[in-house]
XYZ file of C-alpha atoms in Angstrom:
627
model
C 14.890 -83.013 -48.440
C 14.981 -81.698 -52.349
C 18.298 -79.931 -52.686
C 17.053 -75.994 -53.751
C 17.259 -74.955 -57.483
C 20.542 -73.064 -58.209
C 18.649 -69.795 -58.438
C 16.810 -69.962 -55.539
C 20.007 -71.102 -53.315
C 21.702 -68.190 -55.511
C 19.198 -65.468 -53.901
C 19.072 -66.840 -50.723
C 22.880 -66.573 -50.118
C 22.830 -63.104 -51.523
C 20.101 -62.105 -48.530
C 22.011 -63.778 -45.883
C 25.031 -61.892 -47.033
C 23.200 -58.729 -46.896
C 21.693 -58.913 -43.655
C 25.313 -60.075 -42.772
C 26.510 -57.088 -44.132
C 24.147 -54.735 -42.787
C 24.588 -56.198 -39.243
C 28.608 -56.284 -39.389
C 30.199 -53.250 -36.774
C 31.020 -50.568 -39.234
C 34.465 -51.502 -40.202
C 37.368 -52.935 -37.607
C 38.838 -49.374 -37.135
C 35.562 -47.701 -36.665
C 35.114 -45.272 -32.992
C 32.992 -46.221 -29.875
C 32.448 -41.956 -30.197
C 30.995 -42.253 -33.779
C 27.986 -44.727 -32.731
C 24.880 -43.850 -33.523
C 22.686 -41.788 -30.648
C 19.036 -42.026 -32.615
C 18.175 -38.637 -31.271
C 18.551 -35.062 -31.998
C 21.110 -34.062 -29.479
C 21.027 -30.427 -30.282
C 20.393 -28.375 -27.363
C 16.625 -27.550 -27.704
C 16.345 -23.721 -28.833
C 14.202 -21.756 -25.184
C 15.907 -18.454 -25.508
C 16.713 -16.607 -29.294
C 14.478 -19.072 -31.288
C 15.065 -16.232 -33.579
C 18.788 -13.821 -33.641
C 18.261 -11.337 -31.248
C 17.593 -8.063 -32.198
C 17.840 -4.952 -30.012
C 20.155 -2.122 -29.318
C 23.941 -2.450 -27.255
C 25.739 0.804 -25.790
C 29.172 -0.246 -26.657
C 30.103 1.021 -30.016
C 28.365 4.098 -29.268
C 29.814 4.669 -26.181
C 32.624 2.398 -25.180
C 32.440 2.871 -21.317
C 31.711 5.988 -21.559
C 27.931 4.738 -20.626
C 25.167 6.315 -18.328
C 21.841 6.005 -17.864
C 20.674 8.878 -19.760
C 22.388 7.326 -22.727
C 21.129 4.297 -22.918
C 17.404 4.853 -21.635
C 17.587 7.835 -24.560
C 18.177 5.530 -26.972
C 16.009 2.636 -25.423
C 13.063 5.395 -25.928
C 14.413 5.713 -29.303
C 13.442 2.058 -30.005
C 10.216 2.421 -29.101
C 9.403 6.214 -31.144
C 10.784 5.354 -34.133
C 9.044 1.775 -34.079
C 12.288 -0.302 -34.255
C 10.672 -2.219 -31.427
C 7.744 -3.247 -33.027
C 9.838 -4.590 -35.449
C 11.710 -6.749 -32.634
C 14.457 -4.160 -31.420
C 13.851 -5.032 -27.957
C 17.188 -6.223 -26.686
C 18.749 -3.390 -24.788
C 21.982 -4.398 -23.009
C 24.648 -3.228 -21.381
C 28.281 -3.850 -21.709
C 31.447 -2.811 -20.458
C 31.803 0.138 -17.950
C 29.100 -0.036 -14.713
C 29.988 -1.725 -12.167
C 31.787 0.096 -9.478
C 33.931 -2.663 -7.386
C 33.588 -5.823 -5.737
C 32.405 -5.488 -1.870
C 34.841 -6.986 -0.170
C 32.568 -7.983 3.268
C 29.927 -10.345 0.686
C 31.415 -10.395 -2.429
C 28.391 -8.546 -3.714
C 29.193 -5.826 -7.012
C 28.216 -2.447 -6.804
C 26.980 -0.709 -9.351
C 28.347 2.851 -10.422
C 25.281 4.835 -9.289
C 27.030 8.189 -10.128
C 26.373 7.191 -14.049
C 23.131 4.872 -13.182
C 21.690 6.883 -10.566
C 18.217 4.903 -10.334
C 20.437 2.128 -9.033
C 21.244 3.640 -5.731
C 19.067 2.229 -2.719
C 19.043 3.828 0.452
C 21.857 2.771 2.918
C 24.628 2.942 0.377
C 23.425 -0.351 -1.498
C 23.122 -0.377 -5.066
C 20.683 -2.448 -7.333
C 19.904 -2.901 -11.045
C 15.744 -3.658 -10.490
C 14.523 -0.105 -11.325
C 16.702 0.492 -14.350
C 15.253 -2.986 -15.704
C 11.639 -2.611 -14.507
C 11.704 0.270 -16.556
C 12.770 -1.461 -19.569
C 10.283 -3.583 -18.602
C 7.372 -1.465 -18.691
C 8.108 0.201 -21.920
C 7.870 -3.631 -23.377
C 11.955 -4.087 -24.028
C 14.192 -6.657 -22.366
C 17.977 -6.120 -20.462
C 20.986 -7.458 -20.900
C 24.090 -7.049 -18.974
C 27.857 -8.097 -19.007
C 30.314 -9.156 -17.475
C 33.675 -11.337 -18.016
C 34.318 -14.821 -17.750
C 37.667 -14.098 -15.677
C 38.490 -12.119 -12.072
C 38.951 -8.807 -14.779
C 36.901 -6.863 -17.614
C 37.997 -5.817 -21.348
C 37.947 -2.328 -20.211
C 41.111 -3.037 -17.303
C 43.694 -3.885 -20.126
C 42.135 -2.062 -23.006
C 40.859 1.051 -21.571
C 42.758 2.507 -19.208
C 41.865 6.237 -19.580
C 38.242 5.399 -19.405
C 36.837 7.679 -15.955
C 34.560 4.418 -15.624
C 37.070 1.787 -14.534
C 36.260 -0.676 -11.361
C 37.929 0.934 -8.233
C 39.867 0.079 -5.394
C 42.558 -2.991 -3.898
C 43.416 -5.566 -6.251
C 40.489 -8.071 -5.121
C 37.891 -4.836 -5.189
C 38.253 -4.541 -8.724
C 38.206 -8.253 -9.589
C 34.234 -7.868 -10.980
C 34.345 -10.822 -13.414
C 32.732 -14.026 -12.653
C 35.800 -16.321 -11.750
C 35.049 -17.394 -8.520
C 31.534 -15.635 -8.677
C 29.616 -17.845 -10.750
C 26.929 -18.896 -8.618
C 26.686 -15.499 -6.515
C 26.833 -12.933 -10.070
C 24.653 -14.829 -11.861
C 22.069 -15.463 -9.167
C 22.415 -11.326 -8.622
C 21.868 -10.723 -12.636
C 18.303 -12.692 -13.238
C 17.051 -13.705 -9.700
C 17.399 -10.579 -7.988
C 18.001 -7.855 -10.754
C 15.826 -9.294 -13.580
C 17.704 -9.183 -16.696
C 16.666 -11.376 -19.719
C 20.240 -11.155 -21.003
C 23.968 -11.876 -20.296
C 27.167 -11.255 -22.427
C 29.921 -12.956 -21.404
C 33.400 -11.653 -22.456
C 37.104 -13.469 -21.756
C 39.860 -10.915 -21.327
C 40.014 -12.347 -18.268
C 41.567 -15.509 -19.530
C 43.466 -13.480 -21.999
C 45.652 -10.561 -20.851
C 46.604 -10.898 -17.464
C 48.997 -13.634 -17.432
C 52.024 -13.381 -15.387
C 54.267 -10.828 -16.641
C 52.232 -8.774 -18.609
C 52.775 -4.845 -18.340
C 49.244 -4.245 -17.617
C 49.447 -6.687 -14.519
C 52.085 -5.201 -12.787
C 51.437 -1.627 -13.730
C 47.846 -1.644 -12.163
C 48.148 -4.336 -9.367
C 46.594 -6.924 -10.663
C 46.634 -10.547 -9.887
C 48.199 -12.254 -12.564
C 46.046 -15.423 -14.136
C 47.622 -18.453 -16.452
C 46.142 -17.587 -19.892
C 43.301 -20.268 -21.138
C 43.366 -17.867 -24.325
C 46.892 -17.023 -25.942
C 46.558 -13.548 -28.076
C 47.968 -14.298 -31.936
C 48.728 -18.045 -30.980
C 44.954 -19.745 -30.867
C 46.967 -23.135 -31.120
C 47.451 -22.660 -27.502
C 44.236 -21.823 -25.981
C 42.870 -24.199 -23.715
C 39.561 -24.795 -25.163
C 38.227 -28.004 -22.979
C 38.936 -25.344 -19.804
C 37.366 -22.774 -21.600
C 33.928 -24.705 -22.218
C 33.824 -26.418 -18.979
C 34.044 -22.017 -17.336
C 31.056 -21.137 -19.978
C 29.257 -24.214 -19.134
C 29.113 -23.794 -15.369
C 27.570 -19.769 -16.087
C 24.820 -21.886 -18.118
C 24.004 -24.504 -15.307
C 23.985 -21.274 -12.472
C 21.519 -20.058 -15.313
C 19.761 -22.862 -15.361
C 19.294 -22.896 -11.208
C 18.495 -19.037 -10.701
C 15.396 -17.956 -12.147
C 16.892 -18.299 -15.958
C 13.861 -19.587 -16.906
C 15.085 -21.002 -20.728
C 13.488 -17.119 -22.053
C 16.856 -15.870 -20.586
C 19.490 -15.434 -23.109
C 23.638 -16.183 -22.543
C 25.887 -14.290 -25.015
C 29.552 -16.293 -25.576
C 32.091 -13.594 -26.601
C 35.908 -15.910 -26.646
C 35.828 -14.064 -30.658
C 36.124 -17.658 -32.175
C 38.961 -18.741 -29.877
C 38.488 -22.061 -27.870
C 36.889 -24.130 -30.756
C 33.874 -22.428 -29.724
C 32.326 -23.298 -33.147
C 32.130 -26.796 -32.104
C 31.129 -26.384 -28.619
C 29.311 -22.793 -28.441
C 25.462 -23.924 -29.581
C 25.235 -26.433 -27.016
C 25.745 -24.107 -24.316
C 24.580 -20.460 -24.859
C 22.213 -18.953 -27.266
C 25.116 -17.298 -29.747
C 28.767 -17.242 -29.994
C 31.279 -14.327 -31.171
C 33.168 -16.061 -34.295
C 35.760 -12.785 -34.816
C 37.314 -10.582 -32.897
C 35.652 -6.913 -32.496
C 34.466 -5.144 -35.086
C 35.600 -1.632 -36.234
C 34.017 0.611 -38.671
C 36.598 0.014 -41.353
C 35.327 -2.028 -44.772
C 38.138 -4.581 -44.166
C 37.230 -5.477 -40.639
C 33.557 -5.840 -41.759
C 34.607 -8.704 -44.310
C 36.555 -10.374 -41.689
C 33.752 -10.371 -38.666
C 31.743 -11.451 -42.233
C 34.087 -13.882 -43.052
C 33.873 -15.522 -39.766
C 30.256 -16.762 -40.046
C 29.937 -17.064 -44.043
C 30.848 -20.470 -44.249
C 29.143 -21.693 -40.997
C 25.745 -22.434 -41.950
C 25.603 -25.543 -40.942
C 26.587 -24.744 -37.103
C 23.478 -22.404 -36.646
C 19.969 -22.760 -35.929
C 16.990 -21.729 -33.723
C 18.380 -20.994 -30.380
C 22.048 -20.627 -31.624
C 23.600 -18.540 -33.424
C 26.744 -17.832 -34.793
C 27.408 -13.712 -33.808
C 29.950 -11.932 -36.106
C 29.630 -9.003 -33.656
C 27.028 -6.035 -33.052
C 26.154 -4.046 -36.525
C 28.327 -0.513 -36.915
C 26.368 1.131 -39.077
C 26.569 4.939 -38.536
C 30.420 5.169 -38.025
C 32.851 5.486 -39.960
C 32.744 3.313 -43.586
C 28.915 2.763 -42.451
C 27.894 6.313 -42.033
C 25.143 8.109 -43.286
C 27.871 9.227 -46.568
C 28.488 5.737 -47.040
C 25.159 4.396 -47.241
C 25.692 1.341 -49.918
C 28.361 -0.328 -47.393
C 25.853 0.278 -44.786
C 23.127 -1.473 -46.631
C 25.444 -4.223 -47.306
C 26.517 -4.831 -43.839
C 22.703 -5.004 -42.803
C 22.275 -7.241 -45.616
C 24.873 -9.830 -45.055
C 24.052 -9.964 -41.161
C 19.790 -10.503 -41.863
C 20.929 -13.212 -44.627
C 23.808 -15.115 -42.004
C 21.050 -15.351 -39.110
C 23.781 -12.585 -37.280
C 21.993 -10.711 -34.367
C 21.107 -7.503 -35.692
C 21.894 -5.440 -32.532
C 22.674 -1.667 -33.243
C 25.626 -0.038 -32.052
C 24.595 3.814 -32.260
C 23.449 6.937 -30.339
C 19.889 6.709 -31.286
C 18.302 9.474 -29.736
C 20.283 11.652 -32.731
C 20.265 8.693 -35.594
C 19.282 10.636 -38.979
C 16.352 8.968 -40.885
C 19.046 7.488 -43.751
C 20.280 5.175 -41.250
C 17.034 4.863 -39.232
C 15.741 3.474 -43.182
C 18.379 0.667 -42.737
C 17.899 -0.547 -39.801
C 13.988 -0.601 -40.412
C 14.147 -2.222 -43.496
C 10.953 -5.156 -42.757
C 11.489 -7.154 -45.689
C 15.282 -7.808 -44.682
C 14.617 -7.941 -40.962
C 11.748 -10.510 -41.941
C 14.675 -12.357 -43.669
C 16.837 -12.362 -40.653
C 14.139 -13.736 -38.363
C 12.442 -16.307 -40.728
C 11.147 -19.187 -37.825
C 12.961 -21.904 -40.457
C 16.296 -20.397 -38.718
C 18.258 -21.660 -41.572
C 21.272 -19.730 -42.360
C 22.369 -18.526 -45.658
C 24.605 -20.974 -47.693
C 27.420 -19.251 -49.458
C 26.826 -20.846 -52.643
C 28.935 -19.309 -55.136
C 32.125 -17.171 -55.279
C 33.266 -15.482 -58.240
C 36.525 -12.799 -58.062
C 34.875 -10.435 -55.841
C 31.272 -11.062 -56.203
C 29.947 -13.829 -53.484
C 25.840 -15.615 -53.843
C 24.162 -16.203 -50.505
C 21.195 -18.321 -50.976
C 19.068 -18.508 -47.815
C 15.919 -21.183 -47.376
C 12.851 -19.339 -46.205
C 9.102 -20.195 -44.845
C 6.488 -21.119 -47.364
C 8.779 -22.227 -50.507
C 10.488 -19.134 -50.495
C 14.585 -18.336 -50.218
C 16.061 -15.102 -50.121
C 19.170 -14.413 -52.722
C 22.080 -11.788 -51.909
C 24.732 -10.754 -54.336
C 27.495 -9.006 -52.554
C 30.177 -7.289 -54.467
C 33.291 -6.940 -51.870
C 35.690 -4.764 -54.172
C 35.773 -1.385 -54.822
C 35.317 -1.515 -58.707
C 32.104 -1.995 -60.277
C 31.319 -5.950 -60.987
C 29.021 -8.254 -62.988
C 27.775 -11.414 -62.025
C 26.080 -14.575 -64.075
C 23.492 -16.854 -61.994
C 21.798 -19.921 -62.837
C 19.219 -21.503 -61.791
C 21.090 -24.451 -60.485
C 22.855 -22.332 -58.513
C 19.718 -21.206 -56.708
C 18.779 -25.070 -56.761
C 15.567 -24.308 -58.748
C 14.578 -26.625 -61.653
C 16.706 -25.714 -64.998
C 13.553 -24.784 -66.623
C 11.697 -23.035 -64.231
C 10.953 -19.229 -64.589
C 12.731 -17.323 -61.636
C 10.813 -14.458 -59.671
C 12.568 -11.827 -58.589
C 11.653 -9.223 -55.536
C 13.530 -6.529 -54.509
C 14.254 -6.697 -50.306
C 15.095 -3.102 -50.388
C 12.502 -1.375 -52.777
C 9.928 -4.303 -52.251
C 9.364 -4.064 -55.953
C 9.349 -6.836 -58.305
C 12.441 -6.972 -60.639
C 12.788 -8.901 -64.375
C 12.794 -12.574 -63.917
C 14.789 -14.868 -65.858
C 14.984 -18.825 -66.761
C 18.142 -20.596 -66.900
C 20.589 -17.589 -66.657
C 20.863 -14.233 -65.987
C 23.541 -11.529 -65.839
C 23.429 -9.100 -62.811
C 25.698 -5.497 -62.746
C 26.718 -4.568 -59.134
C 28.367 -1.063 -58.300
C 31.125 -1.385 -55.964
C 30.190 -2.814 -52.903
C 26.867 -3.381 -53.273
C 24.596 -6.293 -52.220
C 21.670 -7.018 -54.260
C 18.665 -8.974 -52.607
C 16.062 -10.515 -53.777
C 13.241 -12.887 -52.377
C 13.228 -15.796 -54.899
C 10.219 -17.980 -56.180
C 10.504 -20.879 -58.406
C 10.193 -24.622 -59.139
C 12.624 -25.956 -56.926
C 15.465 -28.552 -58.251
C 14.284 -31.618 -56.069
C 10.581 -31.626 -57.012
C 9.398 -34.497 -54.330
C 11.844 -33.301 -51.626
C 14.551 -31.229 -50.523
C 18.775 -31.073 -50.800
C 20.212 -31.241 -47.398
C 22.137 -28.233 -47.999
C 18.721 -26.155 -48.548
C 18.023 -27.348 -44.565
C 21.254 -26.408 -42.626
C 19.392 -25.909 -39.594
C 18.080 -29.132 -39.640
C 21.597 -30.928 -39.762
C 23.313 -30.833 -36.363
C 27.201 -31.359 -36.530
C 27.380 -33.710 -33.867
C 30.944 -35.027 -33.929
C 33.816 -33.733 -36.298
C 37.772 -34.177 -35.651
C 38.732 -31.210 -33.945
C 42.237 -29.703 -35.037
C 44.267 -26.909 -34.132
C 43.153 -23.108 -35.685
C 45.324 -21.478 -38.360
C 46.843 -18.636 -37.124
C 43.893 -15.499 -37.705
C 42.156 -17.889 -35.385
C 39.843 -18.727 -37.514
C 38.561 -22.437 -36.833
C 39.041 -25.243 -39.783
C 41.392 -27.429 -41.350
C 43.954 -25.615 -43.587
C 43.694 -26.952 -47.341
C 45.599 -26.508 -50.173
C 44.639 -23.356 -51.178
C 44.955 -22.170 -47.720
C 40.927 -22.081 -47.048
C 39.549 -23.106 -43.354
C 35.994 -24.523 -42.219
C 34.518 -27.265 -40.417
C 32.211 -29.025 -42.282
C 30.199 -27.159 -45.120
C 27.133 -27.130 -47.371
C 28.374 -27.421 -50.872
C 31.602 -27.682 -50.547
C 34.487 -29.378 -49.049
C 36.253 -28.376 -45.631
C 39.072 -26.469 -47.974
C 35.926 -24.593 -50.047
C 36.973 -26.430 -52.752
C 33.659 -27.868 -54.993
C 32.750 -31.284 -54.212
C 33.890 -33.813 -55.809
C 35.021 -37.336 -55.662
C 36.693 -39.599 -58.669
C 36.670 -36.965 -60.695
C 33.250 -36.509 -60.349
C 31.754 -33.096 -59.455
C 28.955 -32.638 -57.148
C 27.265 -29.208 -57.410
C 25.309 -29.751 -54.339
C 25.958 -31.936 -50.872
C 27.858 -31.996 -47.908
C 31.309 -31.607 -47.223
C 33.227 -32.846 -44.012
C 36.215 -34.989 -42.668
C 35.461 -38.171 -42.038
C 35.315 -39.727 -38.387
C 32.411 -37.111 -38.260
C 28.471 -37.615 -37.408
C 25.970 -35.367 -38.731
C 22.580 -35.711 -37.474
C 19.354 -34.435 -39.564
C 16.470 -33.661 -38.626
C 13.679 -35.880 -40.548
C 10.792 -35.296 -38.216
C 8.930 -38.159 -39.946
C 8.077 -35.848 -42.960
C 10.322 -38.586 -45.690
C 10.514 -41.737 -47.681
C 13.456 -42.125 -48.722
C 17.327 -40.777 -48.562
C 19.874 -40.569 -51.380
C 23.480 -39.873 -51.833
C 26.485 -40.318 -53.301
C 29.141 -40.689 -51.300
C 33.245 -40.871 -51.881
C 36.774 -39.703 -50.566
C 36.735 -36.034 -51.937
C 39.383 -35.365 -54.328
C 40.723 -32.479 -52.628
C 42.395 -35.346 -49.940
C 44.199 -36.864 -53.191
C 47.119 -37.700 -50.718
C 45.595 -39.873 -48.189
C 45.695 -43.373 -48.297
C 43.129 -43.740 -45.943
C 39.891 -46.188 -46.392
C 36.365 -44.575 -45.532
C 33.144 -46.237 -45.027
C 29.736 -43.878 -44.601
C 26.592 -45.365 -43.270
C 23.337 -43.732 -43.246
C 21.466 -44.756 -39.365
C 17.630 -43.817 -38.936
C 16.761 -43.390 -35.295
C 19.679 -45.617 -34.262
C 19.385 -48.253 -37.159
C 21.620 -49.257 -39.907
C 20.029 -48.717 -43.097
C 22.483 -48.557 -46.009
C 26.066 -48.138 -45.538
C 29.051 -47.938 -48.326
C 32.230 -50.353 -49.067
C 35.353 -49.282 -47.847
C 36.383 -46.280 -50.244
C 39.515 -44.307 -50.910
C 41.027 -41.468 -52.812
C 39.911 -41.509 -56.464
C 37.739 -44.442 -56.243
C 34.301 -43.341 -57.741
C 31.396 -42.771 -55.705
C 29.059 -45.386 -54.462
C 24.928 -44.491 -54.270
C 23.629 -44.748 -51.240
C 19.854 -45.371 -50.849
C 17.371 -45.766 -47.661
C 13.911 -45.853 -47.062
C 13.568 -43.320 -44.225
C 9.448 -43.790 -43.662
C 8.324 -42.319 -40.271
C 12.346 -41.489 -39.352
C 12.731 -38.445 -36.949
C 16.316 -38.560 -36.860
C 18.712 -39.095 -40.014
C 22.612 -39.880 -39.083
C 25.298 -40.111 -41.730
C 28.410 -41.488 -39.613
C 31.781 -41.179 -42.101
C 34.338 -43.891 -40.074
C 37.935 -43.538 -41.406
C 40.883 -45.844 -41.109
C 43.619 -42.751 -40.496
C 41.894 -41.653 -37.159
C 45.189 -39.060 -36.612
C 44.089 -37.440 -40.227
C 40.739 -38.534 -41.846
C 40.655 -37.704 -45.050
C 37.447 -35.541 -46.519
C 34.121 -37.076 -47.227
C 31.215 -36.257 -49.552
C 27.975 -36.480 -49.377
C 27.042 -35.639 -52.842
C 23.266 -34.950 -54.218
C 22.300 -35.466 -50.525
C 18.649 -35.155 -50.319
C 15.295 -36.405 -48.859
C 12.324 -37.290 -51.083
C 8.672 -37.857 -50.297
């Protein structure tokens, strides 16, 4: 047999190699947890494909709650034509139930305050009160606690509305009730909603003053107030998910809605989408300014943990009170603008059976609801931050995206955008629409300067030639990327979830940016766009067939300068191996990775570090998919 030319021989050693290469395990190190799935394993969205909207009595009333109250205001929804606008959520919360029968375990209801719930022979039942809501085309929601005892037993103890009687009378949470409370809620009562709270697993541990000043039994704490390193967050989860599966088995149909309230505690973020429809990422709000930026703060930087049928929930809107009253009417605009551009649920929190039309305005305003409750579900990426003045850019139906300039100070600010920024091609011509006057304002091309009074929030709806002609930048699409595995670490101490960086910034894995907010960049090279998250992480994205091909560039980000650890990042369509990187470290320039991605439904970009104990951060710069 001839002996093969030199250049031929030379070619067909460098396609064995490759096909050695691409058929190799990832890398020695790499983690059994981090193999590819080749499916979309985020929870299909049944209930909230949208944020819920509607109406909750709680910072009107507290406990202070009766029927009157709340059907006045659910009648409120309907007359003023907040409903047709999708206020139809009307829920409950703290304050009326009455005790825990002792004979069946069954909850009464406090029929002195909901007197439609009394039934003949002493009983007491919730069907009325939501047939009623019912017929006047809303939906009910009701809550309860995740432990033996409410919010309301260690937080309000003057309230007239407290549960009554022995210590096991007034234990009305779900512990130990699961099956029975749930199965009472939707199978018997009929409500399309549940918030679930956890007091219960926070303030009555053994020795507490509230414990032995009201008689109640003391419970180990899963949640530790001011020391979130502590809280138990697998036992957490495992409690929430056994209220979903008794969800699942009682009439819950997957149209019934389940409300996590642990206020960011218990690593919810990584855990909270696959097992109710929206998570609490803060703890309560008040109408103060300051606590508005925190609950704000919370979800600002989440984007890529949200999507249709979970959402992050940086509490219920306060506009009316306090800061957010009708004499404060630009901080009320801007807290209904930063909830409708972070996909928050926009449920109002005021007596509306006297709300003036100022704040009725607000709350009615289509073109930002419409932005809230886009079907895309994306949620806005916080794209630029600037002394005081932050840019939310948010990816909307039909080539659209919706632009919000907030101005958090109290002095008067200016802003500079470009069109980069809104990831629009340098020299396209940017059309502006105002989302509160629905007027058009001046365009621009390339740059434009933007005056905002003190906290204000400009929004626009944007229209332009976008920056990826053929295709789209993954961080336009953060509901389409699932967070499927990340290291988990322990929360700083405002309980906020994330690894601490440098500069003292926390977040899981981000659009834009690294982990520490810090831009993107690896070798010294800057990324303006891509994806930012530790490495031993998988991120699944959701390609739906609608691709060719995939491109990134991928590196160590700079901002883990002090690692020694080796990454390698491989790029998997539905379970294969299509294009993976060399092993890469700190300040080694980034490597191109390229894969044809025809007919692919599900992306996976696996980032497989050496220092499993500390994984370094990992960029996926320019990330995009192209036609």
């Amino acid at each position: 047999m001839r002996p093969l030319p030199r250049r031929r021989l030379r070619k067909l050693l460098t396609a064995t190699a490759a096909l050695a290469l691409l058929a190799a395990p990832l890398l020695a190190f790499a983690q059994d947890s981090l193999e590819p799935t080749g499916r979309w394993t985020a929870r299909k969205p049944g209930a909230a494909a949208t944020p819920p909207m509607g109406w909750n009595a709680w910072n009107a009333f507290r406990t202070e709650v009766d029927e009157a109250k709340v059907m006045g205001s659910a009648q409120a929804l309907v007359d003023t034509g907040l409903a047709r606008l999708g206020y139809v959520q009307v829920n409950l919360d703290d304050g009326w139930w009455l005790r825990r029968r002792q004979s069946d375990g069954q909850l009464e209801i406090r029929t002195a305050i909901f007197p439609s719930a009394e039934v003949p022979g002493g009983d007491s039942s919730f069907k009325p009160f939501v047939d009623r809501l019912h017929g006047m085309g809303l939906k009910a929601g009701i809550y309860t606690d995740i432990g033996r005892n409410a919010c309301s037993q260690a937080w309000d103890l003057k309230s007239p509305n407290l549960p009554v009687g022995s210590t096991a009378e007034r234990e009305v949470g779900l512990e130990d009730h699961v099956d029975q409370d749930i199965d009472l809620f939707f199978g018997t009562w009929g409500f399309d909603y549940v918030k679930v709270d956890a007091c219960g697993l926070a303030d009555y541990a053994p020795g507490a003053p509230v414990v032995g000043r009201n008689g109640y039994r003391p419970r180990e704490p899963l949640i530790v107030r001011r020391e979130p390193a502590k809280d138990a967050s697998a036992r957490i989860e495992a409690m929430y998910r056994q209220v979903a599966a008794a969800m699942a088995r009682h009439g819950a149909d997957g149209e019934r809605v389940l409300s996590i309230c642990t206020w960011g505690r218990g690593d919810v973020r990584a855990w909270g989408g696959e097992v109710g429809a929206l998570w609490r990422t803060s703890p309560d709000i008040s109408p103060r300014w300051s606590s508005m930026l925190r609950s704000f703060d919370s979800v600002a930087t989440r984007s890529l943990y949200a999507r249709p049928g979970a959402w992050n929930d940086p509490d219920m809107l306060y506009i009316g009170a306090g800061d957010f009253d009708e004499n404060h009417l630009t901080e009320a605009r801007s807290h209904f603008a930063l909830w409708a551009m972070t996909a928050a649920p926009l449920l109002i929190g005021y007596d509306l059976r006297q709300a003036p039309k100022a704040l009725l305005d607000i709350w009615a305003a289509a073109d930002l609801v419409a932005v809230n409750q886009d079907p895309l579900g994306d949620q806005a990426v916080l794209v630029h931050h600037e002394g005081e003045v932050q840019v939310l850019l948010k990816t909307l139906s039909g080539g659209r995206k919706a632009l919000a300039l907030f101005n958090r100070g109290g002095q008067p600010a200016k802003i500079t955008l470009t069109n980069e920024q809104l990831k629009l091609a340098a020299d396209a011509p940017v059309v502006l629409r105002d989302l509160w006057t629905g007027k058009d304002a001046p365009g621009f091309t390339g740059r434009a300067a933007f005056d905002l009074a003190p906290r204000e929030t400009k929004v626009f709806e944007v229209r332009g030639a976008p920056l990826i002609a053929d295709g789209v930048l993954l961080s336009e699409i953060p509901a389409r990327i699932h967070v499927a595995q990340e290291p988990s670490w322990p929360p700083p101490a405002d309980g906020f979830d994330g690894p601490v960086g440098p500069a003292g910034h926390t977040g899981g894995a981000q659009a834009d940016f690294s982990p520490y907010r810090t831009p993107l960049a690896a070798g010294g090279r800057r990324f303006a766009h891509g994806i930012g998250v530790l490495a031993n992480s998988r991120l699944e994205v959701l390609a739906a067939g609608e691709f060719q091909r995939f491109s990134a560039n991928v590196g160590v980000d700079d901002a883990s300068k002090a690692s020694g650890a080796s990454v390698r990042l491989a790029v998997y369509g539905d379970g294969r191996l299509l294009a993976r990187s060399k092993p890469l470290r700190a300040g080694d320039a980034p490597v191109a990775l390229n894969a044809p991605i025809k007919g692919v439904k599900v992306l996976e970009l696996v980032a497989v570090s050496s220092d499993a104990a500390a994984p370094p951060v990992v960029v996926w710069g320019g990330a995009r998919m192209t036609h």
